mmCIF file of C-alpha atoms and ligand atoms in Angstrom:
data_model
loop_
_atom_site.group_PDB
_atom_site.id
_atom_site.type_symbol
_atom_site.label_atom_id
_atom_site.label_comp_id
_atom_site.label_asym_id
_atom_site.label_seq_id
_atom_site.Cartn_x
_atom_site.Cartn_y
_atom_site.Cartn_z
ATOM 1 C CA UNK A 4 0.035 0.197 -0.085
ATOM 2 C CA UNK A 5 1.342 3.428 -0.918
ATOM 3 C CA UNK A 6 1.983 5.691 2.374
ATOM 4 C CA UNK A 7 -0.621 8.205 1.131
ATOM 5 C CA UNK A 8 -3.352 5.730 0.876
ATOM 6 C CA UNK A 9 -2.409 4.239 3.922
ATOM 7 C CA UNK A 10 -2.572 7.574 6.130
ATOM 8 C CA UNK A 11 -6.046 8.224 4.106
ATOM 9 C CA UNK A 12 -7.355 4.852 4.538
ATOM 10 C CA UNK A 13 -6.645 3.926 7.895
ATOM 11 C CA UNK A 14 -9.804 4.366 10.243
ATOM 12 C CA UNK A 15 -10.791 3.103 13.541
ATOM 13 C CA UNK A 16 -11.964 -0.249 13.738
ATOM 14 C CA UNK A 17 -14.809 -0.861 16.486
ATOM 15 C CA UNK A 18 -15.619 -4.360 15.400
ATOM 16 C CA UNK A 19 -13.411 -7.304 15.000
ATOM 17 C CA UNK A 20 -13.482 -10.898 13.668
ATOM 18 C CA UNK A 21 -12.942 -13.377 16.215
ATOM 19 C CA UNK A 22 -9.619 -14.460 14.504
ATOM 20 C CA UNK A 23 -6.176 -14.298 16.599
ATOM 21 C CA UNK A 24 -3.239 -12.222 15.432
ATOM 22 C CA UNK A 25 -0.205 -14.327 15.344
ATOM 23 C CA UNK A 26 2.749 -13.150 17.475
ATOM 24 C CA UNK A 27 4.934 -13.119 14.835
ATOM 25 C CA UNK A 28 3.046 -10.403 13.017
ATOM 26 C CA UNK A 29 2.692 -8.235 16.305
ATOM 27 C CA UNK A 30 6.574 -8.670 16.466
ATOM 28 C CA UNK A 31 7.296 -7.416 13.067
ATOM 29 C CA UNK A 32 4.781 -4.565 13.464
ATOM 30 C CA UNK A 33 6.692 -3.392 16.761
ATOM 31 C CA UNK A 34 9.854 -3.887 15.392
ATOM 32 C CA UNK A 35 8.992 -1.454 12.483
ATOM 33 C CA UNK A 36 7.387 0.828 14.908
ATOM 34 C CA UNK A 37 10.489 1.140 17.116
ATOM 35 C CA UNK A 38 11.998 3.309 14.335
ATOM 36 C CA UNK A 39 9.594 6.011 15.327
ATOM 37 C CA UNK A 40 11.238 9.230 16.307
ATOM 38 C CA UNK A 41 11.386 10.278 19.795
ATOM 39 C CA UNK A 42 12.867 13.432 21.660
ATOM 40 C CA UNK A 43 16.499 12.829 21.910
ATOM 41 C CA UNK A 44 16.190 9.254 20.509
ATOM 42 C CA UNK A 45 15.205 8.793 24.090
ATOM 43 C CA UNK A 46 12.661 5.807 22.867
ATOM 44 C CA UNK A 47 10.628 6.373 26.086
ATOM 45 C CA UNK A 48 7.936 3.964 25.109
ATOM 46 C CA UNK A 49 7.383 0.801 27.285
ATOM 47 C CA UNK A 50 4.883 -1.754 25.517
ATOM 48 C CA UNK A 51 2.858 -4.272 26.715
ATOM 49 C CA UNK A 52 1.304 -6.618 24.317
ATOM 50 C CA UNK A 53 -1.768 -8.597 25.637
ATOM 51 C CA UNK A 54 -3.371 -11.565 23.846
ATOM 52 C CA UNK A 55 -5.174 -14.771 24.861
ATOM 53 C CA UNK A 56 -6.308 -15.627 28.462
ATOM 54 C CA UNK A 57 -5.136 -12.186 29.793
ATOM 55 C CA UNK A 58 -6.682 -10.323 27.054
ATOM 56 C CA UNK A 59 -10.220 -11.954 28.119
ATOM 57 C CA UNK A 60 -9.356 -10.981 31.616
ATOM 58 C CA UNK A 61 -8.625 -7.639 30.826
ATOM 59 C CA UNK A 62 -12.233 -7.079 29.045
ATOM 60 C CA UNK A 63 -14.072 -8.769 31.489
ATOM 61 C CA UNK A 64 -12.291 -6.782 34.451
ATOM 62 C CA UNK A 65 -12.454 -3.600 32.388
ATOM 63 C CA UNK A 66 -16.342 -3.994 31.741
ATOM 64 C CA UNK A 67 -17.067 -5.145 35.180
ATOM 65 C CA UNK A 68 -15.215 -1.999 36.554
ATOM 66 C CA UNK A 69 -17.498 0.275 33.922
ATOM 67 C CA UNK A 70 -20.792 -1.554 34.851
ATOM 68 C CA UNK A 71 -20.079 -1.088 38.945
ATOM 69 C CA UNK A 72 -19.107 2.282 38.631
ATOM 70 C CA UNK A 73 -15.736 1.606 39.608
ATOM 71 C CA UNK A 74 -13.637 4.935 39.620
ATOM 72 C CA UNK A 75 -9.913 5.438 39.669
ATOM 73 C CA UNK A 76 -7.778 8.435 38.452
ATOM 74 C CA UNK A 77 -6.174 7.857 35.156
ATOM 75 C CA UNK A 78 -2.683 8.031 34.993
ATOM 76 C CA UNK A 79 -2.739 10.671 32.577
ATOM 77 C CA UNK A 80 -5.602 13.521 33.350
ATOM 78 C CA UNK A 81 -8.396 13.145 31.075
ATOM 79 C CA UNK A 82 -9.562 16.768 29.459
ATOM 80 C CA UNK A 83 -12.146 18.145 31.626
ATOM 81 C CA UNK A 84 -12.884 21.273 29.608
ATOM 82 C CA UNK A 85 -13.066 21.300 25.727
ATOM 83 C CA UNK A 86 -13.098 24.374 23.267
ATOM 84 C CA UNK A 87 -16.709 24.521 21.512
ATOM 85 C CA UNK A 88 -15.103 23.649 18.392
ATOM 86 C CA UNK A 89 -13.809 20.253 19.686
ATOM 87 C CA UNK A 90 -16.761 19.441 21.779
ATOM 88 C CA UNK A 91 -18.707 19.753 18.425
ATOM 89 C CA UNK A 92 -16.498 17.178 16.531
ATOM 90 C CA UNK A 93 -16.780 14.996 19.598
ATOM 91 C CA UNK A 94 -20.394 15.069 19.545
ATOM 92 C CA UNK A 95 -20.430 14.491 15.662
ATOM 93 C CA UNK A 96 -18.188 11.304 16.044
ATOM 94 C CA UNK A 97 -20.700 10.152 18.548
ATOM 95 C CA UNK A 98 -23.725 10.680 16.544
ATOM 96 C CA UNK A 99 -21.767 8.676 13.826
ATOM 97 C CA UNK A 100 -20.812 5.844 15.868
ATOM 98 C CA UNK A 101 -24.373 5.478 17.247
ATOM 99 C CA UNK A 102 -25.902 6.195 14.080
ATOM 100 C CA UNK A 103 -23.786 3.365 12.311
ATOM 101 C CA UNK A 104 -25.063 1.114 15.089
ATOM 102 C CA UNK A 105 -28.694 2.202 14.845
ATOM 103 C CA UNK A 106 -28.758 3.203 18.118
ATOM 104 C CA UNK A 107 -31.022 6.265 19.278
ATOM 105 C CA UNK A 108 -29.313 8.994 21.291
ATOM 106 C CA UNK A 109 -32.225 8.637 23.694
ATOM 107 C CA UNK A 110 -32.043 4.970 23.895
ATOM 108 C CA UNK A 111 -30.070 4.803 27.323
ATOM 109 C CA UNK A 112 -29.668 1.080 27.479
ATOM 110 C CA UNK A 113 -28.478 0.526 23.915
ATOM 111 C CA UNK A 114 -25.926 3.488 24.511
ATOM 112 C CA UNK A 115 -24.801 1.680 27.770
ATOM 113 C CA UNK A 116 -24.178 -1.539 25.748
ATOM 114 C CA UNK A 117 -22.328 0.227 23.453
ATOM 115 C CA UNK A 118 -20.002 1.290 26.034
ATOM 116 C CA UNK A 119 -19.622 -2.065 27.598
ATOM 117 C CA UNK A 120 -18.653 -3.343 24.080
ATOM 118 C CA UNK A 121 -16.097 -0.426 23.964
ATOM 119 C CA UNK A 122 -14.661 -1.604 27.408
ATOM 120 C CA UNK A 123 -14.456 -4.868 25.919
ATOM 121 C CA UNK A 124 -12.286 -3.392 23.370
ATOM 122 C CA UNK A 125 -14.763 -4.122 20.562
ATOM 123 C CA UNK A 126 -13.804 -7.853 20.732
ATOM 124 C CA UNK A 127 -10.343 -7.233 19.319
ATOM 125 C CA UNK A 128 -8.358 -10.333 19.991
ATOM 126 C CA UNK A 129 -5.106 -8.064 21.242
ATOM 127 C CA UNK A 130 -4.217 -4.984 22.709
ATOM 128 C CA UNK A 131 -0.880 -2.705 22.633
ATOM 129 C CA UNK A 132 -0.592 -0.261 25.483
ATOM 130 C CA UNK A 133 2.144 2.422 25.861
ATOM 131 C CA UNK A 134 3.463 3.157 29.288
ATOM 132 C CA UNK A 135 6.106 5.901 30.093
ATOM 133 C CA UNK A 136 8.221 6.344 33.198
ATOM 134 C CA UNK A 137 6.925 8.705 35.827
ATOM 135 C CA UNK A 138 10.176 10.676 36.097
ATOM 136 C CA UNK A 139 10.166 11.749 32.339
ATOM 137 C CA UNK A 140 9.088 15.113 30.940
ATOM 138 C CA UNK A 141 5.359 13.767 30.476
ATOM 139 C CA UNK A 142 4.585 16.285 27.628
ATOM 140 C CA UNK A 143 7.198 15.229 25.513
ATOM 141 C CA UNK A 144 7.073 11.468 26.409
ATOM 142 C CA UNK A 145 3.475 11.417 25.467
ATOM 143 C CA UNK A 146 4.087 12.924 22.296
ATOM 144 C CA UNK A 147 6.774 10.213 21.763
ATOM 145 C CA UNK A 148 4.207 7.588 22.553
ATOM 146 C CA UNK A 149 1.752 9.063 20.262
ATOM 147 C CA UNK A 150 3.971 9.077 17.303
ATOM 148 C CA UNK A 151 4.915 5.345 18.050
ATOM 149 C CA UNK A 152 1.263 4.341 18.261
ATOM 150 C CA UNK A 153 0.336 5.971 14.885
ATOM 151 C CA UNK A 154 3.299 4.364 13.294
ATOM 152 C CA UNK A 155 2.057 1.003 14.811
ATOM 153 C CA UNK A 156 -1.334 1.794 13.314
ATOM 154 C CA UNK A 157 -0.330 2.489 9.812
ATOM 155 C CA UNK A 158 1.643 -0.697 9.765
ATOM 156 C CA UNK A 159 -0.982 -2.820 10.914
ATOM 157 C CA UNK A 160 -3.397 -1.101 8.358
ATOM 158 C CA UNK A 161 -0.654 -1.941 5.495
ATOM 159 C CA UNK A 162 -1.149 -5.655 6.649
ATOM 160 C CA UNK A 163 -4.788 -5.689 6.406
ATOM 161 C CA UNK A 164 -5.126 -5.309 10.295
ATOM 162 C CA UNK A 165 -7.411 -3.130 12.190
ATOM 163 C CA UNK A 166 -6.726 -0.639 15.061
ATOM 164 C CA UNK A 167 -8.474 1.512 17.330
ATOM 165 C CA UNK A 168 -6.414 3.745 19.554
ATOM 166 C CA UNK A 169 -8.559 3.598 22.848
ATOM 167 C CA UNK A 170 -8.477 5.957 26.186
ATOM 168 C CA UNK A 171 -11.174 3.386 27.361
ATOM 169 C CA UNK A 172 -8.137 0.913 27.511
ATOM 170 C CA UNK A 173 -6.264 2.909 30.209
ATOM 171 C CA UNK A 174 -9.115 4.129 32.273
ATOM 172 C CA UNK A 175 -8.638 1.594 34.854
ATOM 173 C CA UNK A 176 -4.752 1.812 35.295
ATOM 174 C CA UNK A 177 -5.223 -0.178 38.373
ATOM 175 C CA UNK A 178 -6.421 -3.288 36.530
ATOM 176 C CA UNK A 179 -4.006 -3.017 33.714
ATOM 177 C CA UNK A 180 -1.210 -2.477 36.645
ATOM 178 C CA UNK A 181 -2.064 -5.595 38.530
ATOM 179 C CA UNK A 182 -2.892 -7.708 35.594
ATOM 180 C CA UNK A 183 0.174 -7.321 33.628
ATOM 181 C CA UNK A 184 2.599 -6.519 36.460
ATOM 182 C CA UNK A 185 3.444 -3.116 35.670
ATOM 183 C CA UNK A 186 4.867 -0.912 38.504
ATOM 184 C CA UNK A 187 3.675 2.016 39.948
ATOM 185 C CA UNK A 188 6.247 4.364 38.290
ATOM 186 C CA UNK A 189 5.104 3.274 34.984
ATOM 187 C CA UNK A 190 2.351 5.585 33.533
ATOM 188 C CA UNK A 191 -0.269 4.088 31.276
ATOM 189 C CA UNK A 192 -0.574 6.743 28.217
ATOM 190 C CA UNK A 193 -2.842 5.162 25.898
ATOM 191 C CA UNK A 194 -3.725 1.688 24.331
ATOM 192 C CA UNK A 195 -4.800 0.230 20.924
ATOM 193 C CA UNK A 196 -6.950 -2.733 20.203
ATOM 194 C CA UNK A 197 -5.814 -4.927 17.498
ATOM 195 C CA UNK A 198 -7.314 -7.510 15.120
ATOM 196 C CA UNK A 199 -8.740 -8.227 11.921
ATOM 197 C CA UNK A 200 -11.621 -5.831 10.679
ATOM 198 C CA UNK A 201 -14.927 -7.117 10.236
ATOM 199 C CA UNK A 202 -15.572 -5.351 6.633
ATOM 200 C CA UNK A 203 -19.377 -6.032 7.077
ATOM 201 C CA UNK A 204 -19.747 -4.154 10.207
ATOM 202 C CA UNK A 205 -21.560 -0.554 9.505
ATOM 203 C CA UNK A 206 -19.394 1.008 12.500
ATOM 204 C CA UNK A 207 -16.518 0.294 10.217
ATOM 205 C CA UNK A 208 -17.865 1.871 7.279
ATOM 206 C CA UNK A 209 -19.287 5.310 8.202
ATOM 207 C CA UNK A 210 -18.381 8.200 6.452
ATOM 208 C CA UNK A 211 -15.416 10.043 8.803
ATOM 209 C CA UNK A 212 -15.193 13.979 9.080
ATOM 210 C CA UNK A 213 -12.255 16.006 9.097
ATOM 211 C CA UNK A 214 -11.850 19.765 9.178
ATOM 212 C CA UNK A 215 -10.707 21.747 6.145
ATOM 213 C CA UNK A 216 -7.061 23.076 5.805
ATOM 214 C CA UNK A 217 -8.240 26.746 6.686
ATOM 215 C CA UNK A 218 -9.673 25.338 10.125
ATOM 216 C CA UNK A 219 -6.139 24.497 11.054
ATOM 217 C CA UNK A 220 -3.357 26.213 9.186
ATOM 218 C CA UNK A 221 -2.187 29.729 9.223
ATOM 219 C CA UNK A 222 -0.017 30.494 6.192
ATOM 220 C CA UNK A 223 2.944 32.970 7.268
ATOM 221 C CA UNK A 224 5.121 34.205 4.357
HETATM 222 C C1 LIG B 13 -5.984 9.427 22.041
HETATM 223 C C2 LIG B 13 -6.961 8.743 21.461
HETATM 224 C C3 LIG B 13 -7.906 8.117 22.140
HETATM 225 C C4 LIG B 13 -9.003 7.448 21.676
HETATM 226 N N1 LIG B 13 -9.957 6.874 22.380
HETATM 227 C C5 LIG B 13 -11.059 5.877 21.901
HETATM 228 C C6 LIG B 13 -11.891 5.283 22.712
HETATM 229 O O1 LIG B 13 -11.616 5.334 24.013
HETATM 230 N N2 LIG B 13 -13.034 4.545 22.196
HETATM 231 C C7 LIG B 13 -13.070 4.753 20.793
HETATM 232 O O2 LIG B 13 -14.190 4.319 20.051
HETATM 233 N N3 LIG B 13 -12.112 5.510 19.921
HETATM 234 C C8 LIG B 13 -11.271 6.109 20.518
HETATM 235 N N4 LIG B 13 -10.245 6.694 19.580
HETATM 236 C C9 LIG B 13 -10.352 6.882 18.071
HETATM 237 C C10 LIG B 13 -11.228 8.251 17.709
HETATM 238 O O3 LIG B 13 -12.263 8.314 17.978
HETATM 239 C C11 LIG B 13 -10.774 8.367 16.162
HETATM 240 O O4 LIG B 13 -9.411 8.474 15.883
HETATM 241 C C12 LIG B 13 -11.209 9.644 15.560
HETATM 242 O O5 LIG B 13 -12.713 9.929 15.802
HETATM 243 C C13 LIG B 13 -10.908 10.005 14.212
HETATM 244 O O6 LIG B 13 -11.304 8.801 13.478
HETATM 245 P P1 LIG B 13 -10.435 7.585 12.521
HETATM 246 O O7 LIG B 13 -9.419 6.930 13.686
HETATM 247 O O8 LIG B 13 -11.392 6.526 12.093
HETATM 248 O O9 LIG B 13 -9.882 8.511 11.319
HETATM 249 C C14 LIG B 13 -9.300 7.591 20.229
HETATM 250 C C15 LIG B 13 -8.150 8.032 19.622
HETATM 251 C C16 LIG B 13 -7.165 8.712 20.078
HETATM 252 C C17 LIG B 13 -6.086 9.243 18.892
#
């Protein structure tokens, strides 16, 4: 796949086939992603790959935590306030996802079921979580972690795999820390669900939105 096509056609996958991803493929994807740039070549990403029975346990515990109203602070604070334009885009995404799933906005029960699916990581057979050391200049380390994840997602897409970068995966860092034996001085930045996309699922096919160049760019000569 050409790079431009990969960038343009990668999309978040929210329904996966029940087909495992081999360890060999994940290893190859990570080996290539490790060539991502980072500040001063520090390579601050610490990666946890989750598959098999641990993945099943991770999903189950996260779903239970959601349904029981479990609340813990995330390792990286979640945004509390968003400027209007960002909020509008967030709401539009919600409409697209729920629309694709034929869930009416006022159907609280069905919306909750969608959240439960989300905390089951959309049935993905694998997950890749990125953590960074607490002592680092967090903003820069997070930027590096994000670059790593984007590289990973593009490479996965190139192989026909699907990904969804997921804040939901790091909502309960206590669960992840205990299940994966990750010490408290490592902060979970983000995770990505990984698997084979279900090509027929409408939630993987809705039209995505992007702002225009004028929304983001100031040209200076
Ligand atoms: C930092 C980050 C966190 C995200 N968390 C979630 C999540 O918890 N659940 C989800 O369904 N999508 C999540 N997404 C996916 C975004 O909604 C998606 O990237 C965005 O809508 C753009 O759509 P696209 O990836 O299909 O191009 C996240 C993406 C990023 C970059």
